[in-house]
Amino acid sequence: MTVESTAAREEARRSGTGGKRAAASGEPSTSRSASPGGGKGRAAQGAGNKQGAAKKKPAAKKAPAKSGKQAKGSAAQPGGDDFVQLLTPEGERVHHPSYDVDLSDEELRGLYRDMVLTRRFDAEATSLQRQGELGLWASLLGQEAAQIGSGRALRTDDYVFPTYREHGVAWCRDVDPTLLLGMFRGVNNGGWDPNTNNFHLYTIVIGSQVLHATGYAMGVAKDGADSAVVAYFGDGASSQGDVAEAFTFASVYNAPVVFFCQNNQWAISEPTDRQTRVPIYRRADGFGFPGVRVDGNDVLACLAVTKAAVERARTGEGPMLIEAFTYRMGAHTTSDDPTRYRTDEEHASWEAKDPIARLRGYLEREGRADEAYFAAVEEESEAMGKHVREAIRTMPDPDTMAIFENVYADGHALVDEERAQFARYLSSFADAPAAGSTQGGH
Amino acid sequence: MAATTAPAARKLPIAKAINESLRAAMEADPKVLVMGEDVGKLGGVFRVTDGLQKDFGEERVIDTPLAESGIVGTAIGMALRGYRPVVEIQFDGFVFPAYDQIVTQLAKMHARALGKVKVPVVIRIPYAGGIGAVEHHSESPEALFAHVAGLKCVSPSNSADAYWMLRQAIECDDPVIFFEPKRRYWEKGEVDPAAIPGPLHQAKVAKEGTALTLAAYGPMVKVCLEAAAAAEEEGNSLEVVDLRSISPIDFDTVQRSVEKTRRLVTVHEAPVFLGSGAEVAARLTERCFYHLEAPVLRVGGFHAPYPPARLEDEYLPGLDRVLDAVDRALAY
Ligand SMILES: Cc1ncc(C[n+]2csc(CCOP(=O)(O)OP(=O)(O)O)c2C)c(N)n1
Ligand SMILES: [Mg+2]
């Protein structure tokens, strides 16, 4: 399975923390200006580099330096060091004092492909909902960079706890995209083995999975493994008690967990200022671990910051909160009507920051990808759309008796009794065809 | 209660009847507040609170942070301060972060304060299945609340009851969990705001009959009425009792019915095991032992998680499952 406890990993973890897990409460910050990524000049790992930075000193336990003023809701915007951006909306490569990535052309093109295919899959699912093939769909449109950037920062032995919108992260974890549709089609309530790809089930009850991620991370630490765990959640979820409690546990036990909050500005109809008066990343401060706001529409920045956070976790430096500042371009779900609560202008202003367009602009300008490449990705995305459409149309409905399956691991007399009764009841319709189809009463 | 404005009787869907009820309650009493996720600008995900924030302002129709324990906990505090909060929980499955506040605080505060404080909080929960939703959007957790002393639990089945029972719940000085049958939100019925409603916790005979009593509430009343109509064609006259209240339960009305029909079948979507039907069966067996011609049978959900949408028609007790139980009871 997932938890590796090789001697090598234990050694790496020990050397990162001096044996005891770091962050004794009340311990003063070692360096006020040090960034959570490990301070100025810390070269971030390139994508695909799977080596933990084992010998690194523990980073500061304070949130990043506040650039002068007390940030209000709108602070940490482009321009300041509090907002990590490596690629401007115009596709211009910029640098940040604490976070960077050095990617090959191939790796850059890979991120582009990931985002395009993810968006295509998502669009396909939305249209399948319109056609009645799915009961519901929660679109990730606009959040591709946050999900691909963070997802590609992980190793296979890391573990992800998603919400219901992490289709891009699932893609990075190699989860078959058509599996994501089952729950939305109504054929199952989960539908995959979380341990196959270290990608837990989608979680609908807001905030719950953040505690599970923290507990899983506590287990990883107990095992002496150097895997990291990532908890995804939204701006709305940041209000839940479960999330605050997860922060507390992660901090007190110095758990190797990364809290990845996609602040997409909305929790259904409620804007982020209904949830918080300080930027979400600054909440970390009060819990005693670093928090960073990253341009969530910048795949490079999301990759760089998540890599740094994951390395911290591996080396025993404890949790970190990443707030990916992004936007939910679509409706909350296919059941939602955003025209009731938000403006076209706001939507348009975010359209100009599109994550895919900016990376493409960069790739084109720098000559890192040619027309043939873009055409090939386009073709691949057409094929993926076709594959998804075919898969959904052939997805079997569950067997009725599946109602009674897997209720308990060790069985239960009442379930057995009800299963048998229900089977008898259903077979009583066998001699009278058609009678069985009038179930439901609505 | 004296409605300040009494518009003429109208046919309204249940969702709209609840909306009108909230509106009338807020007009009648400035202390009535509406709180919940997305209840303001959006008007709730089912539009039940549509237009209320526009008319009563953000001080009285409050879009809360996404935190159910916070919603109920602060509603308790506001009730202690003299307000009458009507809280919306977006879906049945999302009440559980607030379950601690409801069970350990809301239910017991009046008793702990020796009756000196009242906590008139109403918690509205769209509940039960039938809308093809993803998980946690279709459950029937009423027994988990009815089991707790200090809480009252009700569930209307039609527009008039939705309107009046909510007004009565808001006027009630005890906490009331108000279960709204979400799959019936769009079904219309006559609402007369000038009517004089019966007591909140009184059951009603929804259809008279002689051969057997079906006792149900909320979304299953309609199924029972349809079952009664189908049975009528086969020559069996069923009586349907709409319990309306799950805590307390009006056993007297059920008893009167069973003394006449001599047979009883309880129906709810919630799992049969330790459900409200079990309580009705036990009480009625005690009260009507010598009248009964058959054991009290129960129709309901299974001891299994609510299934994915494509199985819910099989999972939910429908016409056939009710009639199957009716046949078995009549066969004694
Ligand atoms: C405990 C709980 N309460 C309410 C809901 C209903 N609900 C589903 S999504 C949502 C908003 C979530 O917002 P956010 O955390 O920002 O995530 P996003 O949907 O924007 O990705 C709400 C209120 C829920 N699923 N769980
Ligand atoms: Mg959000």
PDB file of N, CA and C in Angstrom, chain B residues 142-223:
ATOM      1  N   GLU B 142     -35.051  11.915  11.000  1.00  0.00           N
ATOM      2  CA  GLU B 142     -35.938  12.450  12.031  1.00  0.00           C
ATOM      3  C   GLU B 142     -35.875  11.691  13.359  1.00  0.00           C
ATOM      4  N   ALA B 143     -35.660  10.361  13.277  1.00  0.00           N
ATOM      5  CA  ALA B 143     -35.633   9.602  14.536  1.00  0.00           C
ATOM      6  C   ALA B 143     -34.464  10.034  15.420  1.00  0.00           C
ATOM      7  N   LEU B 144     -33.373  10.462  14.792  1.00  0.00           N
ATOM      8  CA  LEU B 144     -32.200  10.887  15.563  1.00  0.00           C
ATOM      9  C   LEU B 144     -32.503  12.142  16.375  1.00  0.00           C
ATOM     10  N   PHE B 145     -33.490  12.890  15.950  1.00  0.00           N
ATOM     11  CA  PHE B 145     -33.868  14.107  16.678  1.00  0.00           C
ATOM     12  C   PHE B 145     -35.042  13.833  17.608  1.00  0.00           C
ATOM     13  N   ALA B 146     -35.997  13.045  17.117  1.00  0.00           N
ATOM     14  CA  ALA B 146     -37.171  12.747  17.946  1.00  0.00           C
ATOM     15  C   ALA B 146     -36.771  11.985  19.208  1.00  0.00           C
ATOM     16  N   HIS B 147     -35.645  11.303  19.150  1.00  0.00           N
ATOM     17  CA  HIS B 147     -35.185  10.518  20.291  1.00  0.00           C
ATOM     18  C   HIS B 147     -34.668  11.410  21.418  1.00  0.00           C
ATOM     19  N   VAL B 148     -34.484  12.683  21.111  1.00  0.00           N
ATOM     20  CA  VAL B 148     -33.855  13.588  22.082  1.00  0.00           C
ATOM     21  C   VAL B 148     -34.931  14.406  22.792  1.00  0.00           C
ATOM     22  N   ALA B 149     -35.045  14.217  24.110  1.00  0.00           N
ATOM     23  CA  ALA B 149     -36.019  14.993  24.881  1.00  0.00           C
ATOM     24  C   ALA B 149     -35.641  16.467  24.849  1.00  0.00           C
ATOM     25  N   GLY B 150     -36.644  17.302  24.695  1.00  0.00           N
ATOM     26  CA  GLY B 150     -36.394  18.744  24.628  1.00  0.00           C
ATOM     27  C   GLY B 150     -36.600  19.289  23.237  1.00  0.00           C
ATOM     28  N   LEU B 151     -36.561  18.393  22.241  1.00  0.00           N
ATOM     29  CA  LEU B 151     -36.812  18.833  20.861  1.00  0.00           C
ATOM     30  C   LEU B 151     -38.211  18.422  20.448  1.00  0.00           C
ATOM     31  N   LYS B 152     -38.856  19.257  19.656  1.00  0.00           N
ATOM     32  CA  LYS B 152     -40.093  18.865  18.998  1.00  0.00           C
ATOM     33  C   LYS B 152     -39.792  18.688  17.520  1.00  0.00           C
ATOM     34  N   CYS B 153     -40.433  17.715  16.906  1.00  0.00           N
ATOM     35  CA  CYS B 153     -40.142  17.422  15.501  1.00  0.00           C
ATOM     36  C   CYS B 153     -41.451  17.300  14.729  1.00  0.00           C
ATOM     37  N   VAL B 154     -41.543  18.047  13.637  1.00  0.00           N
ATOM     38  CA  VAL B 154     -42.760  17.989  12.825  1.00  0.00           C
ATOM     39  C   VAL B 154     -42.386  17.909  11.345  1.00  0.00           C
ATOM     40  N   SER B 155     -43.341  17.450  10.546  1.00  0.00           N
ATOM     41  CA  SER B 155     -43.106  17.379   9.106  1.00  0.00           C
ATOM     42  C   SER B 155     -44.428  17.504   8.351  1.00  0.00           C
ATOM     43  N   PRO B 156     -44.628  18.601   7.650  1.00  0.00           N
ATOM     44  CA  PRO B 156     -45.882  18.774   6.911  1.00  0.00           C
ATOM     45  C   PRO B 156     -45.875  17.941   5.625  1.00  0.00           C
ATOM     46  N   SER B 157     -47.063  17.659   5.137  1.00  0.00           N
ATOM     47  CA  SER B 157     -47.153  16.888   3.894  1.00  0.00           C
ATOM     48  C   SER B 157     -47.779  17.697   2.768  1.00  0.00           C
ATOM     49  N   ASN B 158     -48.310  18.874   3.098  1.00  0.00           N
ATOM     50  CA  ASN B 158     -49.015  19.650   2.067  1.00  0.00           C
ATOM     51  C   ASN B 158     -48.845  21.142   2.334  1.00  0.00           C
ATOM     52  N   SER B 159     -49.297  21.950   1.411  1.00  0.00           N
ATOM     53  CA  SER B 159     -49.024  23.384   1.468  1.00  0.00           C
ATOM     54  C   SER B 159     -49.663  24.068   2.673  1.00  0.00           C
ATOM     55  N   ALA B 160     -50.905  23.736   2.964  1.00  0.00           N
ATOM     56  CA  ALA B 160     -51.584  24.403   4.086  1.00  0.00           C
ATOM     57  C   ALA B 160     -50.871  24.090   5.396  1.00  0.00           C
ATOM     58  N   ASP B 161     -50.521  22.815   5.567  1.00  0.00           N
ATOM     59  CA  ASP B 161     -49.804  22.449   6.788  1.00  0.00           C
ATOM     60  C   ASP B 161     -48.424  23.098   6.821  1.00  0.00           C
ATOM     61  N   ALA B 162     -47.764  23.149   5.679  1.00  0.00           N
ATOM     62  CA  ALA B 162     -46.439  23.770   5.638  1.00  0.00           C
ATOM     63  C   ALA B 162     -46.547  25.214   6.129  1.00  0.00           C
ATOM     64  N   TYR B 163     -47.539  25.906   5.633  1.00  0.00           N
ATOM     65  CA  TYR B 163     -47.723  27.305   6.030  1.00  0.00           C
ATOM     66  C   TYR B 163     -48.010  27.421   7.524  1.00  0.00           C
ATOM     67  N   TRP B 164     -49.016  26.699   7.970  1.00  0.00           N
ATOM     68  CA  TRP B 164     -49.467  26.896   9.361  1.00  0.00           C
ATOM     69  C   TRP B 164     -48.546  26.243  10.381  1.00  0.00           C
ATOM     70  N   MET B 165     -48.052  25.090  10.061  1.00  0.00           N
ATOM     71  CA  MET B 165     -47.188  24.417  11.044  1.00  0.00           C
ATOM     72  C   MET B 165     -45.900  25.204  11.263  1.00  0.00           C
ATOM     73  N   LEU B 166     -45.411  25.863  10.202  1.00  0.00           N
ATOM     74  CA  LEU B 166     -44.200  26.660  10.401  1.00  0.00           C
ATOM     75  C   LEU B 166     -44.501  27.890  11.254  1.00  0.00           C
ATOM     76  N   ARG B 167     -45.643  28.504  11.003  1.00  0.00           N
ATOM     77  CA  ARG B 167     -45.999  29.652  11.843  1.00  0.00           C
ATOM     78  C   ARG B 167     -46.129  29.227  13.306  1.00  0.00           C
ATOM     79  N   GLN B 168     -46.723  28.091  13.513  1.00  0.00           N
ATOM     80  CA  GLN B 168     -46.874  27.608  14.892  1.00  0.00           C
ATOM     81  C   GLN B 168     -45.539  27.206  15.507  1.00  0.00           C
ATOM     82  N   ALA B 169     -44.671  26.637  14.673  1.00  0.00           N
ATOM     83  CA  ALA B 169     -43.346  26.254  15.175  1.00  0.00           C
ATOM     84  C   ALA B 169     -42.576  27.499  15.611  1.00  0.00           C
ATOM     85  N   ILE B 170     -42.710  28.565  14.839  1.00  0.00           N
ATOM     86  CA  ILE B 170     -41.995  29.801  15.169  1.00  0.00           C
ATOM     87  C   ILE B 170     -42.567  30.404  16.458  1.00  0.00           C
ATOM     88  N   GLU B 171     -43.866  30.289  16.643  1.00  0.00           N
ATOM     89  CA  GLU B 171     -44.478  30.831  17.859  1.00  0.00           C
ATOM     90  C   GLU B 171     -44.224  29.955  19.091  1.00  0.00           C
ATOM     91  N   CYS B 172     -43.853  28.718  18.850  1.00  0.00           N
ATOM     92  CA  CYS B 172     -43.621  27.784  19.946  1.00  0.00           C
ATOM     93  C   CYS B 172     -42.369  28.208  20.728  1.00  0.00           C
ATOM     94  N   ASP B 173     -42.430  28.112  22.040  1.00  0.00           N
ATOM     95  CA  ASP B 173     -41.287  28.505  22.867  1.00  0.00           C
ATOM     96  C   ASP B 173     -40.225  27.422  22.993  1.00  0.00           C
ATOM     97  N   ASP B 174     -40.487  26.270  22.423  1.00  0.00           N
ATOM     98  CA  ASP B 174     -39.500  25.194  22.436  1.00  0.00           C
ATOM     99  C   ASP B 174     -38.786  25.124  21.087  1.00  0.00           C
ATOM    100  N   PRO B 175     -37.613  24.508  21.095  1.00  0.00           N
ATOM    101  CA  PRO B 175     -36.954  24.266  19.807  1.00  0.00           C
ATOM    102  C   PRO B 175     -37.765  23.287  18.966  1.00  0.00           C
ATOM    103  N   VAL B 176     -37.912  23.589  17.696  1.00  0.00           N
ATOM    104  CA  VAL B 176     -38.655  22.711  16.794  1.00  0.00           C
ATOM    105  C   VAL B 176     -37.783  22.384  15.583  1.00  0.00           C
ATOM    106  N   ILE B 177     -37.675  21.103  15.295  1.00  0.00           N
ATOM    107  CA  ILE B 177     -37.005  20.687  14.059  1.00  0.00           C
ATOM    108  C   ILE B 177     -38.112  20.505  13.024  1.00  0.00           C
ATOM    109  N   PHE B 178     -38.016  21.252  11.953  1.00  0.00           N
ATOM    110  CA  PHE B 178     -39.090  21.328  10.965  1.00  0.00           C
ATOM    111  C   PHE B 178     -38.605  20.630   9.695  1.00  0.00           C
ATOM    112  N   PHE B 179     -39.086  19.409   9.481  1.00  0.00           N
ATOM    113  CA  PHE B 179     -38.616  18.596   8.350  1.00  0.00           C
ATOM    114  C   PHE B 179     -39.480  18.846   7.117  1.00  0.00           C
ATOM    115  N   GLU B 180     -38.853  19.371   6.073  1.00  0.00           N
ATOM    116  CA  GLU B 180     -39.603  19.714   4.855  1.00  0.00           C
ATOM    117  C   GLU B 180     -39.382  18.644   3.782  1.00  0.00           C
ATOM    118  N   PRO B 181     -40.471  18.078   3.277  1.00  0.00           N
ATOM    119  CA  PRO B 181     -40.345  16.999   2.288  1.00  0.00           C
ATOM    120  C   PRO B 181     -39.918  17.567   0.935  1.00  0.00           C
ATOM    121  N   LYS B 182     -38.616  17.554   0.679  1.00  0.00           N
ATOM    122  CA  LYS B 182     -38.106  18.338  -0.459  1.00  0.00           C
ATOM    123  C   LYS B 182     -38.652  17.886  -1.799  1.00  0.00           C
ATOM    124  N   ARG B 183     -38.957  16.602  -1.930  1.00  0.00           N
ATOM    125  CA  ARG B 183     -39.444  16.184  -3.253  1.00  0.00           C
ATOM    126  C   ARG B 183     -40.881  16.654  -3.499  1.00  0.00           C
ATOM    127  N   ARG B 184     -41.513  17.170  -2.448  1.00  0.00           N
ATOM    128  CA  ARG B 184     -42.884  17.694  -2.614  1.00  0.00           C
ATOM    129  C   ARG B 184     -42.917  19.223  -2.698  1.00  0.00           C
ATOM    130  N   TYR B 185     -41.757  19.863  -2.670  1.00  0.00           N
ATOM    131  CA  TYR B 185     -41.713  21.328  -2.646  1.00  0.00           C
ATOM    132  C   TYR B 185     -42.570  21.981  -3.735  1.00  0.00           C
ATOM    133  N   TRP B 186     -42.658  21.323  -4.878  1.00  0.00           N
ATOM    134  CA  TRP B 186     -43.316  21.966  -6.020  1.00  0.00           C
ATOM    135  C   TRP B 186     -44.776  21.550  -6.164  1.00  0.00           C
ATOM    136  N   GLU B 187     -45.254  20.775  -5.207  1.00  0.00           N
ATOM    137  CA  GLU B 187     -46.660  20.343  -5.307  1.00  0.00           C
ATOM    138  C   GLU B 187     -47.585  21.373  -4.673  1.00  0.00           C
ATOM    139  N   LYS B 188     -48.652  21.661  -5.395  1.00  0.00           N
ATOM    140  CA  LYS B 188     -49.514  22.765  -4.977  1.00  0.00           C
ATOM    141  C   LYS B 188     -50.673  22.321  -4.105  1.00  0.00           C
ATOM    142  N   GLY B 189     -51.071  23.204  -3.234  1.00  0.00           N
ATOM    143  CA  GLY B 189     -52.248  22.966  -2.411  1.00  0.00           C
ATOM    144  C   GLY B 189     -52.786  24.306  -1.940  1.00  0.00           C
ATOM    145  N   GLU B 190     -54.024  24.299  -1.517  1.00  0.00           N
ATOM    146  CA  GLU B 190     -54.680  25.538  -1.101  1.00  0.00           C
ATOM    147  C   GLU B 190     -54.146  25.995   0.269  1.00  0.00           C
ATOM    148  N   VAL B 191     -53.800  27.282   0.341  1.00  0.00           N
ATOM    149  CA  VAL B 191     -53.371  27.866   1.614  1.00  0.00           C
ATOM    150  C   VAL B 191     -54.283  29.039   1.928  1.00  0.00           C
ATOM    151  N   ASP B 192     -54.913  28.997   3.088  1.00  0.00           N
ATOM    152  CA  ASP B 192     -55.782  30.099   3.501  1.00  0.00           C
ATOM    153  C   ASP B 192     -55.182  30.771   4.731  1.00  0.00           C
ATOM    154  N   PRO B 193     -54.520  31.905   4.534  1.00  0.00           N
ATOM    155  CA  PRO B 193     -53.853  32.561   5.666  1.00  0.00           C
ATOM    156  C   PRO B 193     -54.839  33.083   6.709  1.00  0.00           C
ATOM    157  N   ALA B 194     -56.113  33.035   6.411  1.00  0.00           N
ATOM    158  CA  ALA B 194     -57.094  33.481   7.401  1.00  0.00           C
ATOM    159  C   ALA B 194     -57.717  32.311   8.156  1.00  0.00           C
ATOM    160  N   ALA B 195     -57.309  31.116   7.808  1.00  0.00           N
ATOM    161  CA  ALA B 195     -57.893  29.937   8.448  1.00  0.00           C
ATOM    162  C   ALA B 195     -57.477  29.867   9.913  1.00  0.00           C
ATOM    163  N   ILE B 196     -58.172  29.055  10.670  1.00  0.00           N
ATOM    164  CA  ILE B 196     -57.762  28.825  12.054  1.00  0.00           C
ATOM    165  C   ILE B 196     -57.230  27.403  12.125  1.00  0.00           C
ATOM    166  N   PRO B 197     -55.919  27.282  12.277  1.00  0.00           N
ATOM    167  CA  PRO B 197     -55.314  25.947  12.213  1.00  0.00           C
ATOM    168  C   PRO B 197     -55.566  25.154  13.482  1.00  0.00           C
ATOM    169  N   GLY B 198     -55.522  23.838  13.350  1.00  0.00           N
ATOM    170  CA  GLY B 198     -55.584  22.978  14.528  1.00  0.00           C
ATOM    171  C   GLY B 198     -54.242  22.999  15.245  1.00  0.00           C
ATOM    172  N   PRO B 199     -54.170  22.298  16.393  1.00  0.00           N
ATOM    173  CA  PRO B 199     -52.919  22.280  17.144  1.00  0.00           C
ATOM    174  C   PRO B 199     -51.765  21.691  16.328  1.00  0.00           C
ATOM    175  N   LEU B 200     -50.549  22.218  16.566  1.00  0.00           N
ATOM    176  CA  LEU B 200     -49.363  21.826  15.802  1.00  0.00           C
ATOM    177  C   LEU B 200     -49.113  20.322  15.837  1.00  0.00           C
ATOM    178  N   HIS B 201     -49.328  19.730  16.983  1.00  0.00           N
ATOM    179  CA  HIS B 201     -48.910  18.331  17.121  1.00  0.00           C
ATOM    180  C   HIS B 201     -50.062  17.339  16.957  1.00  0.00           C
ATOM    181  N   GLN B 202     -51.175  17.819  16.396  1.00  0.00           N
ATOM    182  CA  GLN B 202     -52.313  16.940  16.204  1.00  0.00           C
ATOM    183  C   GLN B 202     -52.254  16.258  14.836  1.00  0.00           C
ATOM    184  N   ALA B 203     -52.462  14.948  14.829  1.00  0.00           N
ATOM    185  CA  ALA B 203     -52.525  14.225  13.555  1.00  0.00           C
ATOM    186  C   ALA B 203     -53.859  14.507  12.873  1.00  0.00           C
ATOM    187  N   LYS B 204     -53.901  14.238  11.566  1.00  0.00           N
ATOM    188  CA  LYS B 204     -55.139  14.456  10.821  1.00  0.00           C
ATOM    189  C   LYS B 204     -55.480  13.221  10.011  1.00  0.00           C
ATOM    190  N   VAL B 205     -56.752  12.932   9.904  1.00  0.00           N
ATOM    191  CA  VAL B 205     -57.148  11.857   8.997  1.00  0.00           C
ATOM    192  C   VAL B 205     -57.189  12.458   7.597  1.00  0.00           C
ATOM    193  N   ALA B 206     -56.271  11.997   6.748  1.00  0.00           N
ATOM    194  CA  ALA B 206     -56.176  12.569   5.404  1.00  0.00           C
ATOM    195  C   ALA B 206     -57.178  11.927   4.461  1.00  0.00           C
ATOM    196  N   LYS B 207     -57.550  10.680   4.776  1.00  0.00           N
ATOM    197  CA  LYS B 207     -58.573   9.995   3.982  1.00  0.00           C
ATOM    198  C   LYS B 207     -59.238   8.968   4.889  1.00  0.00           C
ATOM    199  N   GLU B 208     -60.545   8.931   4.859  1.00  0.00           N
ATOM    200  CA  GLU B 208     -61.238   7.970   5.715  1.00  0.00           C
ATOM    201  C   GLU B 208     -61.343   6.610   5.056  1.00  0.00           C
ATOM    202  N   GLY B 209     -61.349   5.585   5.873  1.00  0.00           N
ATOM    203  CA  GLY B 209     -61.467   4.222   5.359  1.00  0.00           C
ATOM    204  C   GLY B 209     -61.855   3.290   6.489  1.00  0.00           C
ATOM    205  N   THR B 210     -62.033   2.023   6.160  1.00  0.00           N
ATOM    206  CA  THR B 210     -62.572   1.106   7.163  1.00  0.00           C
ATOM    207  C   THR B 210     -61.745  -0.153   7.400  1.00  0.00           C
ATOM    208  N   ALA B 211     -60.931  -0.545   6.415  1.00  0.00           N
ATOM    209  CA  ALA B 211     -60.305  -1.870   6.497  1.00  0.00           C
ATOM    210  C   ALA B 211     -58.922  -1.874   7.129  1.00  0.00           C
ATOM    211  N   LEU B 212     -58.219  -0.735   7.072  1.00  0.00           N
ATOM    212  CA  LEU B 212     -56.835  -0.705   7.561  1.00  0.00           C
ATOM    213  C   LEU B 212     -56.402   0.754   7.655  1.00  0.00           C
ATOM    214  N   THR B 213     -55.535   1.052   8.617  1.00  0.00           N
ATOM    215  CA  THR B 213     -55.008   2.418   8.760  1.00  0.00           C
ATOM    216  C   THR B 213     -53.564   2.476   8.289  1.00  0.00           C
ATOM    217  N   LEU B 214     -53.277   3.439   7.430  1.00  0.00           N
ATOM    218  CA  LEU B 214     -51.896   3.747   7.070  1.00  0.00           C
ATOM    219  C   LEU B 214     -51.506   5.003   7.828  1.00  0.00           C
ATOM    220  N   ALA B 215     -50.416   4.936   8.601  1.00  0.00           N
ATOM    221  CA  ALA B 215     -49.961   6.118   9.335  1.00  0.00           C
ATOM    222  C   ALA B 215     -48.637   6.579   8.733  1.00  0.00           C
ATOM    223  N   ALA B 216     -48.617   7.825   8.276  1.00  0.00           N
ATOM    224  CA  ALA B 216     -47.421   8.344   7.607  1.00  0.00           C
ATOM    225  C   ALA B 216     -47.282   9.827   7.900  1.00  0.00           C
ATOM    226  N   TYR B 217     -46.228  10.424   7.385  1.00  0.00           N
ATOM    227  CA  TYR B 217     -46.043  11.878   7.514  1.00  0.00           C
ATOM    228  C   TYR B 217     -45.131  12.340   6.388  1.00  0.00           C
ATOM    229  N   GLY B 218     -45.084  13.641   6.186  1.00  0.00           N
ATOM    230  CA  GLY B 218     -44.175  14.217   5.206  1.00  0.00           C
ATOM    231  C   GLY B 218     -44.386  13.650   3.809  1.00  0.00           C
ATOM    232  N   PRO B 219     -43.289  13.247   3.149  1.00  0.00           N
ATOM    233  CA  PRO B 219     -43.388  12.856   1.742  1.00  0.00           C
ATOM    234  C   PRO B 219     -44.201  11.590   1.516  1.00  0.00           C
ATOM    235  N   MET B 220     -44.336  10.745   2.557  1.00  0.00           N
ATOM    236  CA  MET B 220     -45.011   9.463   2.333  1.00  0.00           C
ATOM    237  C   MET B 220     -46.526   9.551   2.424  1.00  0.00           C
ATOM    238  N   VAL B 221     -47.065  10.692   2.828  1.00  0.00           N
ATOM    239  CA  VAL B 221     -48.523  10.804   2.894  1.00  0.00           C
ATOM    240  C   VAL B 221     -49.103  10.669   1.486  1.00  0.00           C
ATOM    241  N   LYS B 222     -48.446  11.299   0.541  1.00  0.00           N
ATOM    242  CA  LYS B 222     -48.946  11.226  -0.834  1.00  0.00           C
ATOM    243  C   LYS B 222     -48.910   9.783  -1.345  1.00  0.00           C
ATOM    244  N   VAL B 223     -47.815   9.089  -1.052  1.00  0.00           N
ATOM    245  CA  VAL B 223     -47.708   7.686  -1.484  1.00  0.00           C
ATOM    246  C   VAL B 223     -48.848   6.871  -0.860  1.00  0.00           C
TER     247      VAL B 223
END
